[in-house]
Structures are given as structure tokens and as C-alpha cells.
PDB file of C-alpha atoms and ligand atoms in Angstrom:
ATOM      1  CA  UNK A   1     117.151  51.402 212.528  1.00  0.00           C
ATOM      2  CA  UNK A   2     120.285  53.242 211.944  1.00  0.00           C
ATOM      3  CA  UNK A   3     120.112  52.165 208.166  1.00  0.00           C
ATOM      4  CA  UNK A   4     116.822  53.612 207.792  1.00  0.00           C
ATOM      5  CA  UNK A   5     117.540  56.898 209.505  1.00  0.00           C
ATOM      6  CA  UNK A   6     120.841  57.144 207.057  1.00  0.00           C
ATOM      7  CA  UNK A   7     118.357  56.288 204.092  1.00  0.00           C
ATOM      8  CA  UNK A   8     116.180  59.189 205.268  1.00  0.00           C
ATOM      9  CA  UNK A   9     118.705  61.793 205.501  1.00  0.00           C
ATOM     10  CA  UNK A  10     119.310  60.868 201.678  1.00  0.00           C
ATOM     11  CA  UNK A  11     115.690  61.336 201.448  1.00  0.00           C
ATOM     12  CA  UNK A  12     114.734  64.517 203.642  1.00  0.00           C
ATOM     13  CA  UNK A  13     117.629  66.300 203.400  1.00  0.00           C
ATOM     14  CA  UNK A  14     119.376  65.972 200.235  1.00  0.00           C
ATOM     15  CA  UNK A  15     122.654  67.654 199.583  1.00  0.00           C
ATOM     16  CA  UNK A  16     122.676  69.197 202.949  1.00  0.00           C
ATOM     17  CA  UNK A  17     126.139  68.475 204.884  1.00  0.00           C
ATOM     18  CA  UNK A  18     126.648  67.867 208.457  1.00  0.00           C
ATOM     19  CA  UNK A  19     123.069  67.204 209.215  1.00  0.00           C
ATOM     20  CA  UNK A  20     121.903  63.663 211.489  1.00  0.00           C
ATOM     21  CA  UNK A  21     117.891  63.254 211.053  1.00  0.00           C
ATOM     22  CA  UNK A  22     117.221  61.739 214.750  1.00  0.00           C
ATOM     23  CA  UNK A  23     113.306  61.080 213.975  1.00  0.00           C
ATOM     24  CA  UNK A  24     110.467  61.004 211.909  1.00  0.00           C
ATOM     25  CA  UNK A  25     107.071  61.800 213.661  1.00  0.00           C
ATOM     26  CA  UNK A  26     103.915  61.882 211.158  1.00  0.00           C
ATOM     27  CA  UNK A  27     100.321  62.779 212.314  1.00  0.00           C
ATOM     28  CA  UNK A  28      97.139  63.524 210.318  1.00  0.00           C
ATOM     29  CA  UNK A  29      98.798  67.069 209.873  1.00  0.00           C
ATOM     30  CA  UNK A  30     102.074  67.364 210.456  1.00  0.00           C
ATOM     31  CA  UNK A  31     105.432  65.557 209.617  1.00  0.00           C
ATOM     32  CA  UNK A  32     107.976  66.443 212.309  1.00  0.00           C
ATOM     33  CA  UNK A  33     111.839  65.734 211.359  1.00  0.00           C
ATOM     34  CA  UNK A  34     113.976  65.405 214.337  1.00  0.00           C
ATOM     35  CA  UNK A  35     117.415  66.925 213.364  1.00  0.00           C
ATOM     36  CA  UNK A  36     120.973  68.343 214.554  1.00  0.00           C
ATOM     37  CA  UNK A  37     124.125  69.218 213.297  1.00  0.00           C
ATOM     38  CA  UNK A  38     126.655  66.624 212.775  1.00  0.00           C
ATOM     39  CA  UNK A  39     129.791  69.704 212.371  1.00  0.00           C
ATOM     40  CA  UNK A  40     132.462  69.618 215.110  1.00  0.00           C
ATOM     41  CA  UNK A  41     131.532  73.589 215.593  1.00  0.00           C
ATOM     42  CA  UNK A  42     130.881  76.687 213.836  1.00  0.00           C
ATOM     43  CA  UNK A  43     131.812  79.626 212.658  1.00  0.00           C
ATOM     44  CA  UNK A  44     130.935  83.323 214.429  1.00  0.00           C
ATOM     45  CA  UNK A  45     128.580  85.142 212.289  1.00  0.00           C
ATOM     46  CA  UNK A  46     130.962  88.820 213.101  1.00  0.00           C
ATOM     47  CA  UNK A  47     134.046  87.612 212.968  1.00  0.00           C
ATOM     48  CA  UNK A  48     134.490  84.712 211.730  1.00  0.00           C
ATOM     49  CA  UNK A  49     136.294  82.363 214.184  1.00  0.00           C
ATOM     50  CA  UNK A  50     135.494  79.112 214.494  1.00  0.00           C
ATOM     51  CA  UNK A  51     134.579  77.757 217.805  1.00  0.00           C
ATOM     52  CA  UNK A  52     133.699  73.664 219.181  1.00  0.00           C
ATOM     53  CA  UNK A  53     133.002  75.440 222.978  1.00  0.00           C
ATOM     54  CA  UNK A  54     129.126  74.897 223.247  1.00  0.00           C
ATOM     55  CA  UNK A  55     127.509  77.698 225.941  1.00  0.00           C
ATOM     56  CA  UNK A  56     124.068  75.846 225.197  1.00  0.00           C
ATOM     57  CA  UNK A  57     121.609  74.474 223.256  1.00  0.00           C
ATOM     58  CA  UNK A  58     117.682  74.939 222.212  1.00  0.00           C
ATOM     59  CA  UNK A  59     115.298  73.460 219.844  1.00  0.00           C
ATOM     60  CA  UNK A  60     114.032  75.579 216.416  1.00  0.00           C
ATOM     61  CA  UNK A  61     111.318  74.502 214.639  1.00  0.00           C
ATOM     62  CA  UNK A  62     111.889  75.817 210.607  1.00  0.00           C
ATOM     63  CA  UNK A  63     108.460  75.026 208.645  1.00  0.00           C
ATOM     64  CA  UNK A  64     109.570  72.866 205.542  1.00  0.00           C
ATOM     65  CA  UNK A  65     108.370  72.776 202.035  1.00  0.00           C
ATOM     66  CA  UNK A  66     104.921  70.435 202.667  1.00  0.00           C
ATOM     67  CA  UNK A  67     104.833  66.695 201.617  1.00  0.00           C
ATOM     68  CA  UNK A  68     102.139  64.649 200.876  1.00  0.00           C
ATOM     69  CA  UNK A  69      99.508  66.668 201.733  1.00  0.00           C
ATOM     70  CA  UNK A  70     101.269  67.628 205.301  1.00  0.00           C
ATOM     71  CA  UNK A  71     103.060  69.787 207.170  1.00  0.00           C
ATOM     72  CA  UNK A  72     106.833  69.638 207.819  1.00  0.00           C
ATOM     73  CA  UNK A  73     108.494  71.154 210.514  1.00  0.00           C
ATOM     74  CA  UNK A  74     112.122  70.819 211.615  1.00  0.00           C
ATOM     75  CA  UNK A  75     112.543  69.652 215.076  1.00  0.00           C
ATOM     76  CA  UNK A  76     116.294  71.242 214.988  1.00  0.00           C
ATOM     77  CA  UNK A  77     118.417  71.029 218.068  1.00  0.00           C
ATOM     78  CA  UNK A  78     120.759  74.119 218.136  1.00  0.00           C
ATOM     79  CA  UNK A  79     123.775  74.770 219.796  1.00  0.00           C
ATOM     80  CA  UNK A  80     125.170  77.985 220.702  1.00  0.00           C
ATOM     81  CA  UNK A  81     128.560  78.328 220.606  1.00  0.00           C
ATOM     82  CA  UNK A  82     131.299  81.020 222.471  1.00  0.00           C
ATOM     83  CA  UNK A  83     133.124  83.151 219.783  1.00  0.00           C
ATOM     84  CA  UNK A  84     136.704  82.381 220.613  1.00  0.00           C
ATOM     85  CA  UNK A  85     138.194  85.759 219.825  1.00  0.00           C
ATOM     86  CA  UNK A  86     138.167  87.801 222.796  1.00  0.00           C
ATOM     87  CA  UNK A  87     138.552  90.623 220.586  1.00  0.00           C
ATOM     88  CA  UNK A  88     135.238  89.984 218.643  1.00  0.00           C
ATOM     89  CA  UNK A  89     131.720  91.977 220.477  1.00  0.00           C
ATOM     90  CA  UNK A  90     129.613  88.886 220.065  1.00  0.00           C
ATOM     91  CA  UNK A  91     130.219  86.580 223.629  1.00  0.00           C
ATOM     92  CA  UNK A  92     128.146  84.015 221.730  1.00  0.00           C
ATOM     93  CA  UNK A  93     126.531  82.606 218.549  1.00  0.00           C
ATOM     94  CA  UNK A  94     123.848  80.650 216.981  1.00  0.00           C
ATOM     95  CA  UNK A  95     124.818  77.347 214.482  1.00  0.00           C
ATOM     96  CA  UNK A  96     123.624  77.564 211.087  1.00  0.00           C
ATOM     97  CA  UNK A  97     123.168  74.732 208.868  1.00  0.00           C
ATOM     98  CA  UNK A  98     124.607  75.764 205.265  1.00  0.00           C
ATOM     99  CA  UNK A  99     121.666  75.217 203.055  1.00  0.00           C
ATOM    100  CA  UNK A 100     118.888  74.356 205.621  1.00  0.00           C
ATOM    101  CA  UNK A 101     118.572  77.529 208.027  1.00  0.00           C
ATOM    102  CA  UNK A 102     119.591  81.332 208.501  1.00  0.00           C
ATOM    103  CA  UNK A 103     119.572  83.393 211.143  1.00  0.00           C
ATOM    104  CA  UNK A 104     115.958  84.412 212.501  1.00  0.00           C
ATOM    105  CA  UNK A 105     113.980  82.522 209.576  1.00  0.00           C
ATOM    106  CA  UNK A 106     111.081  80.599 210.351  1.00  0.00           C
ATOM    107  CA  UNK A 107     111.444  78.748 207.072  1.00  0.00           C
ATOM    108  CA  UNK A 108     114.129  75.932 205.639  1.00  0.00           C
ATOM    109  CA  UNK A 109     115.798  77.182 202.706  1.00  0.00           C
ATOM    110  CA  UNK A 110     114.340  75.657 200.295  1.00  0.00           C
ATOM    111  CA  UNK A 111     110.814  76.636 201.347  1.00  0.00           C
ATOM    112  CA  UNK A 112     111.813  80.373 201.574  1.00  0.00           C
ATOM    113  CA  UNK A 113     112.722  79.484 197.872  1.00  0.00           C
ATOM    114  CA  UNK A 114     109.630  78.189 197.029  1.00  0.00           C
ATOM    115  CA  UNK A 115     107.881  80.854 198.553  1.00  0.00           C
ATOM    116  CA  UNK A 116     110.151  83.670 196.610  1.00  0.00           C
ATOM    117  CA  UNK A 117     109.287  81.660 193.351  1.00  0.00           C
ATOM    118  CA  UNK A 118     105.613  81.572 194.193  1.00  0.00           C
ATOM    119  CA  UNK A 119     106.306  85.595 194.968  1.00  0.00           C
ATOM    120  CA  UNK A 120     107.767  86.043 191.778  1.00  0.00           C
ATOM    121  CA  UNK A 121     105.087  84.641 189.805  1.00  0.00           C
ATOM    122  CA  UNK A 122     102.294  86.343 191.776  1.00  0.00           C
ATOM    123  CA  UNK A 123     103.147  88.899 193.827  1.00  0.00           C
ATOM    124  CA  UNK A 124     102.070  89.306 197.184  1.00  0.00           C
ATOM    125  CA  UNK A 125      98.048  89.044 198.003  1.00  0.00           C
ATOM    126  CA  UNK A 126      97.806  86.023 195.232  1.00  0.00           C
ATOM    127  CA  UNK A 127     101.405  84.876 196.359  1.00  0.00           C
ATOM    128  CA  UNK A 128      99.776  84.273 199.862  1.00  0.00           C
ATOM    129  CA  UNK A 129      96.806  82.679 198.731  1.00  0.00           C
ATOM    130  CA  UNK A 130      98.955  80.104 196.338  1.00  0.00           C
ATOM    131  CA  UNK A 131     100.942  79.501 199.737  1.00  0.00           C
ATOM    132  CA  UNK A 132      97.666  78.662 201.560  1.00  0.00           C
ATOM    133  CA  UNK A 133      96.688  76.110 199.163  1.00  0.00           C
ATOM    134  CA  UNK A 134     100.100  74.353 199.676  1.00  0.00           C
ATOM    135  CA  UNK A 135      99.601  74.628 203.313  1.00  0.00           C
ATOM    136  CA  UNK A 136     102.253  77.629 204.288  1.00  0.00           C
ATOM    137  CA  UNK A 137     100.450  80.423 206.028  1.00  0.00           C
ATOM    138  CA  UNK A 138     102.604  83.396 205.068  1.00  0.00           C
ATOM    139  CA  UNK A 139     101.287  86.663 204.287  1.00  0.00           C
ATOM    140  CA  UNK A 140     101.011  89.152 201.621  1.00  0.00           C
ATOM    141  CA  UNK A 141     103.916  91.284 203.254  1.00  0.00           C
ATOM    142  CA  UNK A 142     106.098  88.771 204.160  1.00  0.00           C
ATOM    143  CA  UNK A 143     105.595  87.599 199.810  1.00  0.00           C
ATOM    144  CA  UNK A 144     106.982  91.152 199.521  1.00  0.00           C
ATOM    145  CA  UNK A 145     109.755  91.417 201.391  1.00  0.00           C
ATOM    146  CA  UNK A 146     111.367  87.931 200.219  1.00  0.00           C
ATOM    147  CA  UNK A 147     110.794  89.628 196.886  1.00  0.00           C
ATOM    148  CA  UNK A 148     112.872  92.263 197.786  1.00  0.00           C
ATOM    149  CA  UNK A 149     115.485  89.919 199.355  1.00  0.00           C
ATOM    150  CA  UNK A 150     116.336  88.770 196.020  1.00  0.00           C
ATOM    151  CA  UNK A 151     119.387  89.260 194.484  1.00  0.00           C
ATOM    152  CA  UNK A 152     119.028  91.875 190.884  1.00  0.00           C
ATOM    153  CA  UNK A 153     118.657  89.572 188.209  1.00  0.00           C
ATOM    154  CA  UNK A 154     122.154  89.742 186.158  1.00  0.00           C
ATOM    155  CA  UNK A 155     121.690  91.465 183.071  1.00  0.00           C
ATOM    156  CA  UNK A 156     124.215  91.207 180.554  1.00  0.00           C
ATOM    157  CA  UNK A 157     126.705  93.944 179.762  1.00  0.00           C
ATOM    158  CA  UNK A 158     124.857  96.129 176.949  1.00  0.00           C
ATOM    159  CA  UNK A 159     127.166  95.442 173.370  1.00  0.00           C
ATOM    160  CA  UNK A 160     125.232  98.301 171.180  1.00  0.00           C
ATOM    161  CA  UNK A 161     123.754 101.355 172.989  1.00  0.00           C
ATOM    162  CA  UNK A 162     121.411 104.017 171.728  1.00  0.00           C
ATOM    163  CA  UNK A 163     122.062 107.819 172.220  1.00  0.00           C
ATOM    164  CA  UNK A 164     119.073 109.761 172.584  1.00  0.00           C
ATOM    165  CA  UNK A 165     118.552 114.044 173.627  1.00  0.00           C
ATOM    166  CA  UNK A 166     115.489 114.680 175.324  1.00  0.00           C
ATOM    167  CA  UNK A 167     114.609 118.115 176.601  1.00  0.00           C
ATOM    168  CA  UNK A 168     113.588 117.962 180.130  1.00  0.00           C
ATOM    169  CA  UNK A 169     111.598 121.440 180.089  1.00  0.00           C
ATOM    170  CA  UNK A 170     110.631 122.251 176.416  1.00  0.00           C
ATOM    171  CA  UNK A 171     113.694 124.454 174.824  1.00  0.00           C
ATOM    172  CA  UNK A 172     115.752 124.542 177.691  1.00  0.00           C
ATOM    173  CA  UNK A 173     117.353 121.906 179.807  1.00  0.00           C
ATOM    174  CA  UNK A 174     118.664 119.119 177.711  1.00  0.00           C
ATOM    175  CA  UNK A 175     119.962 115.122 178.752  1.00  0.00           C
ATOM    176  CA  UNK A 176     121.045 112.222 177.622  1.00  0.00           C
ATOM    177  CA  UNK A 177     118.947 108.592 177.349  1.00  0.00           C
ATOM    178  CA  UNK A 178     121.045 105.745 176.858  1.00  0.00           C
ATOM    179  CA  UNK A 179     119.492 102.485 175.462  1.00  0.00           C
ATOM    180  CA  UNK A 180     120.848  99.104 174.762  1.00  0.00           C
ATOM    181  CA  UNK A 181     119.422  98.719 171.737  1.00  0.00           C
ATOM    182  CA  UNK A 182     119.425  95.141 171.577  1.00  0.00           C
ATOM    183  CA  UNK A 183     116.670  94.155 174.610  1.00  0.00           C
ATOM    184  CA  UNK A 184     115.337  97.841 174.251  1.00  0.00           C
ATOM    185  CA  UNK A 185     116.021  98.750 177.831  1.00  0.00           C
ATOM    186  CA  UNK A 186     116.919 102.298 179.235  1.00  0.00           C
ATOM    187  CA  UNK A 187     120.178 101.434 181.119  1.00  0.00           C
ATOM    188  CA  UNK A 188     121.462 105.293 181.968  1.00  0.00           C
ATOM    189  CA  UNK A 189     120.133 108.854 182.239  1.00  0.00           C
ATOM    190  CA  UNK A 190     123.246 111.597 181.621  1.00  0.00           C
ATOM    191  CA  UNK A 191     122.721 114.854 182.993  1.00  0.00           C
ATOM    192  CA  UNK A 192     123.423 116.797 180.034  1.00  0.00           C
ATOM    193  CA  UNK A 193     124.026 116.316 176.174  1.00  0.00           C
ATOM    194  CA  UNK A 194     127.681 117.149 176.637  1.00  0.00           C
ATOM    195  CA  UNK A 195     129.792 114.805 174.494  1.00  0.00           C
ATOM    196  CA  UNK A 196     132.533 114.885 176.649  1.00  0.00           C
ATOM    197  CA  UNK A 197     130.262 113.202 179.415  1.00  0.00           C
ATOM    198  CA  UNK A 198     129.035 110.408 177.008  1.00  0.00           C
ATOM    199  CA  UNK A 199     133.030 110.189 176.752  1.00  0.00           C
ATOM    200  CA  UNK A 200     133.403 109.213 180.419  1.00  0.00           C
ATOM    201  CA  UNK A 201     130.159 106.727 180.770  1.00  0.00           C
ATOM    202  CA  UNK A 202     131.386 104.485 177.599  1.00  0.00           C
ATOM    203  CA  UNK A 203     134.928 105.052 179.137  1.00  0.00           C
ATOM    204  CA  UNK A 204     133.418 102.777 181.927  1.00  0.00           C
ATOM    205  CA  UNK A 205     131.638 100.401 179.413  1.00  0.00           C
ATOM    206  CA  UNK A 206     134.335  98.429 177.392  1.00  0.00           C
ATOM    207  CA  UNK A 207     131.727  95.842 176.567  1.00  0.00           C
ATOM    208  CA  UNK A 208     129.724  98.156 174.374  1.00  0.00           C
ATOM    209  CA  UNK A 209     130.891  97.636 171.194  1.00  0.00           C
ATOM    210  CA  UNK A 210     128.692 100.193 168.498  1.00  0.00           C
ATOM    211  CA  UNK A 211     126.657 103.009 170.183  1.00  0.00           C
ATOM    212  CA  UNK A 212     124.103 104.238 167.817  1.00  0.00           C
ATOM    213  CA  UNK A 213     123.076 108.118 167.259  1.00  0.00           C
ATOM    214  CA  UNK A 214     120.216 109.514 165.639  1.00  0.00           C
ATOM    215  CA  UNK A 215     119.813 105.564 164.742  1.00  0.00           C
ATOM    216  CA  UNK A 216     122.554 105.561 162.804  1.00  0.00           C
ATOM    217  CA  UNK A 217     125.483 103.545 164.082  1.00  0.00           C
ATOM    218  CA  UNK A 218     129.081 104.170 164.605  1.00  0.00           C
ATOM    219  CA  UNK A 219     131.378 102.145 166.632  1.00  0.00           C
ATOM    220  CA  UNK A 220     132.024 102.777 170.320  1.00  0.00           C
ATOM    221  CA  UNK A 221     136.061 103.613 169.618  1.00  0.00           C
ATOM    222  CA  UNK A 222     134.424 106.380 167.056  1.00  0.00           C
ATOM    223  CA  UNK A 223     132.798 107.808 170.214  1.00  0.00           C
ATOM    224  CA  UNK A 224     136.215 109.423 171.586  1.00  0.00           C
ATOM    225  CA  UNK A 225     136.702 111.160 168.307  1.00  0.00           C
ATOM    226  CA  UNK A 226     132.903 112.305 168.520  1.00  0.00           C
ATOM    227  CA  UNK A 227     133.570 113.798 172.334  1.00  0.00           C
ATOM    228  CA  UNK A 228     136.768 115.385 171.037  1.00  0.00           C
ATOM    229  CA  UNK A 229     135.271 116.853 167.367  1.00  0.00           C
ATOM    230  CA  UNK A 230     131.588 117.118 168.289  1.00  0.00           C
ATOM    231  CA  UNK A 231     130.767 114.765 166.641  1.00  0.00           C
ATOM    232  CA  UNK A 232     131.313 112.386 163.347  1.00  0.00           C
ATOM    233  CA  UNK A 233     127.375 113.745 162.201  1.00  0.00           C
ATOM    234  CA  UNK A 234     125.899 110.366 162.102  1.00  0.00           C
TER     235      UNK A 234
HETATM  236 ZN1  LIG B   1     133.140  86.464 216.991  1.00  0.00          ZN
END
């Protein structure tokens, strides 16, 4: 019995440390995965300290990504710990399991992940529906907001950057549009056409390596002579 519980942690929850699965419960609906932490203690969510003192314990039930046509649900047993530091304003804390739960989430991990991608490819309204169809009820607001939980995509430092004047009222108040030229995309918006201010910005860029004028390029350690001269008239 014990073998096939160990087989099934290998199975349910993959790469996840610290985690026992006690049982496996399937119905017509529902597959319910009796679980608990394996970890000595935990660590307070304020300050840090680690603590083994349990105050209590209580039962969670995370909704897991759905398999073979069911639900899962986590059956997780939970123990709250003391925070040791008498110093710290949190008496006592929640366990998380690293890679299976966070704080107030009714989801694993991996399904809020699956949701987000489902998100990102739809939205929210369609999001939902795709969610349905897997069996997740989730709605169009809660697409949203994991969405917006999601780190910024890394974009890589810009290497040649367009300089552009635009006139915000016609004939009167002028700034500057930077581009990176290379995946077209505005990356700054200077308040002025002041050269000296271009200056400063690439000052904080050293990545940019040829900033382009008028279209025609000169290379960003040319720039300092530009702020300084007005200008090399490229
Ligand atoms: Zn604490």
C-alpha cells in the first residue's frame, strides 16, 4: 500500500517537495487527493522565521488541473504554525506548499497556470468559457485579474533606437519619441526636444548601441557630442 501511495506522489504531484499523498478517492465526478506536508515546519510569511510549534490544523480543498474527464480537488491538511519572533505582528501563520498552494487561492499552482495561459490566449469572457469545457468554473473577472497577476514579459534591452520630434499642439509644444528600431516599439516619451535630455535617457541605456535621427544613424557615443554641439546634422 505504501509502495503505491509513494508511486502516486511521483504521479500526482511531480516535482513538488515535502508533500505525503494520504489517499486517492475517485467518483463519477470528482478525484479527491488526500495530502499534507511532509516539512518539519515553515517559514512566517512577515518575517521570515521559521517555526515547528503547530497552534492547529484545518483541511483546504485547492481545485486541481482536471484528469480524465474529472474533477480534482486537494484534500490538504494544513497546519498553522506560531511565528517564533516575538518581535514579528503576526501571532500565527498558514503552511504553504512551494509549488502546490499560496495564500488564499482556491487553485493548485499549476491550474492557476493553466488558467493564466488559457487567459492569455483568450481573454476573459472566452477564457471562462474554454475553462468550462475543461471543467473549472472560473469567471470572466477572475480570467482578468490572473492576467494582471502576471509578471511584464521581459523585453530585451533596445540596441538601436529611433529619435523622433513630434509637436504636441501644432507649432508649439515639441517632444521626443523614442523607438527601438529593431521590433518597432515606442519604448520612451521625452518631454521636450532638448538634446541635453536625450543626453541623460541614453546616459541610462548603455545597451543601446546606434540611435538613429531623421533615419539616419549615428552611434550612441556620437550622441554626447550631439547634446553638447546640437547636433552632428544627421
Ligand atoms: Zn513572523
Amino acid at each position: 500500500m505504501e509502495e503505491t501511495l509513494l508511486r502516486l506522489e511521483e504521479l500526482l504531484v511531480p516535482s513538488i517537495a515535502d508533500v505525503a499523498v494520504l489517499s486517492v478517492d475517485v467518483n463519477d465526478e470528482t478525484i479527491s487527493i488526500g495530502s499534507r506536508s511532509t516539512a518539519a515546519g515553515a517559514a512566517c510569511p512577515d518575517c521570515g522565521s521559521r517555526s515547528s510549534r503547530i497552534h492547529s490544523s484545518y483541511l483546504r480543498f485547492p481545485a486541481d488541473v482536471p484528469s480524465a474527464g474529472r474533477r480534482v480537488v486537494l484534500c490538504l491538511r494544513v497546519r498553522r504554525f506560531f511565528c517564533p519572533d516575538d518581535s514579528c505582528g503576526r501571532r500565527t501563520f498558514a503552511e504553504q506548499m512551494s509549488g502546490l498552494t499560496r495564500r488564499h487561492s482556491r487553485w493548485t499552482e499549476r491550474l492557476r497556470s493553466t488558467l493564466a495561459a488559457v487567459g492569455l490566449a483568450l481573454a476573459g469572457r472566452a477564457g471562462a468559457r474554454m475553462a468550462r469545457v475543461f471543467g473549472v468554473s472560473v469567471s470572466r473577472s477572475a480570467v482578468l485579474r490572473l492576467l494582471d497577476a502576471l509578471p511584464d514579459p521581459e523585453t530585451p534591452a533596445p540596441r538601436v533606437v529611433g529619435v523622433d520630434e513630434y509637436a504636441m499642439r501644432k507649432g508649439h509644444v515639441y517632444e521626443t519619441v523614442l523607438v527601438d528600431v529593431e521590433t518597432r516599439r515606442p519604448i520612451d516619451l521625452l518631454p521636450n526636444r532638448e538634446a541635453s535630455t536625450l543626453v541623460k535617457w541614453l546616459a541610462k541605456c548603455p545597451g543601446i548601441e546606434v540611435v538613429c535621427r531623421d533615419r539616419a544613424p549615428f552611434f550612441a557615443e556620437g550622441a554626447t557630442a550631439w547634446g553638447t554641439s546640437g547636433g552632428p546634422g544627421c
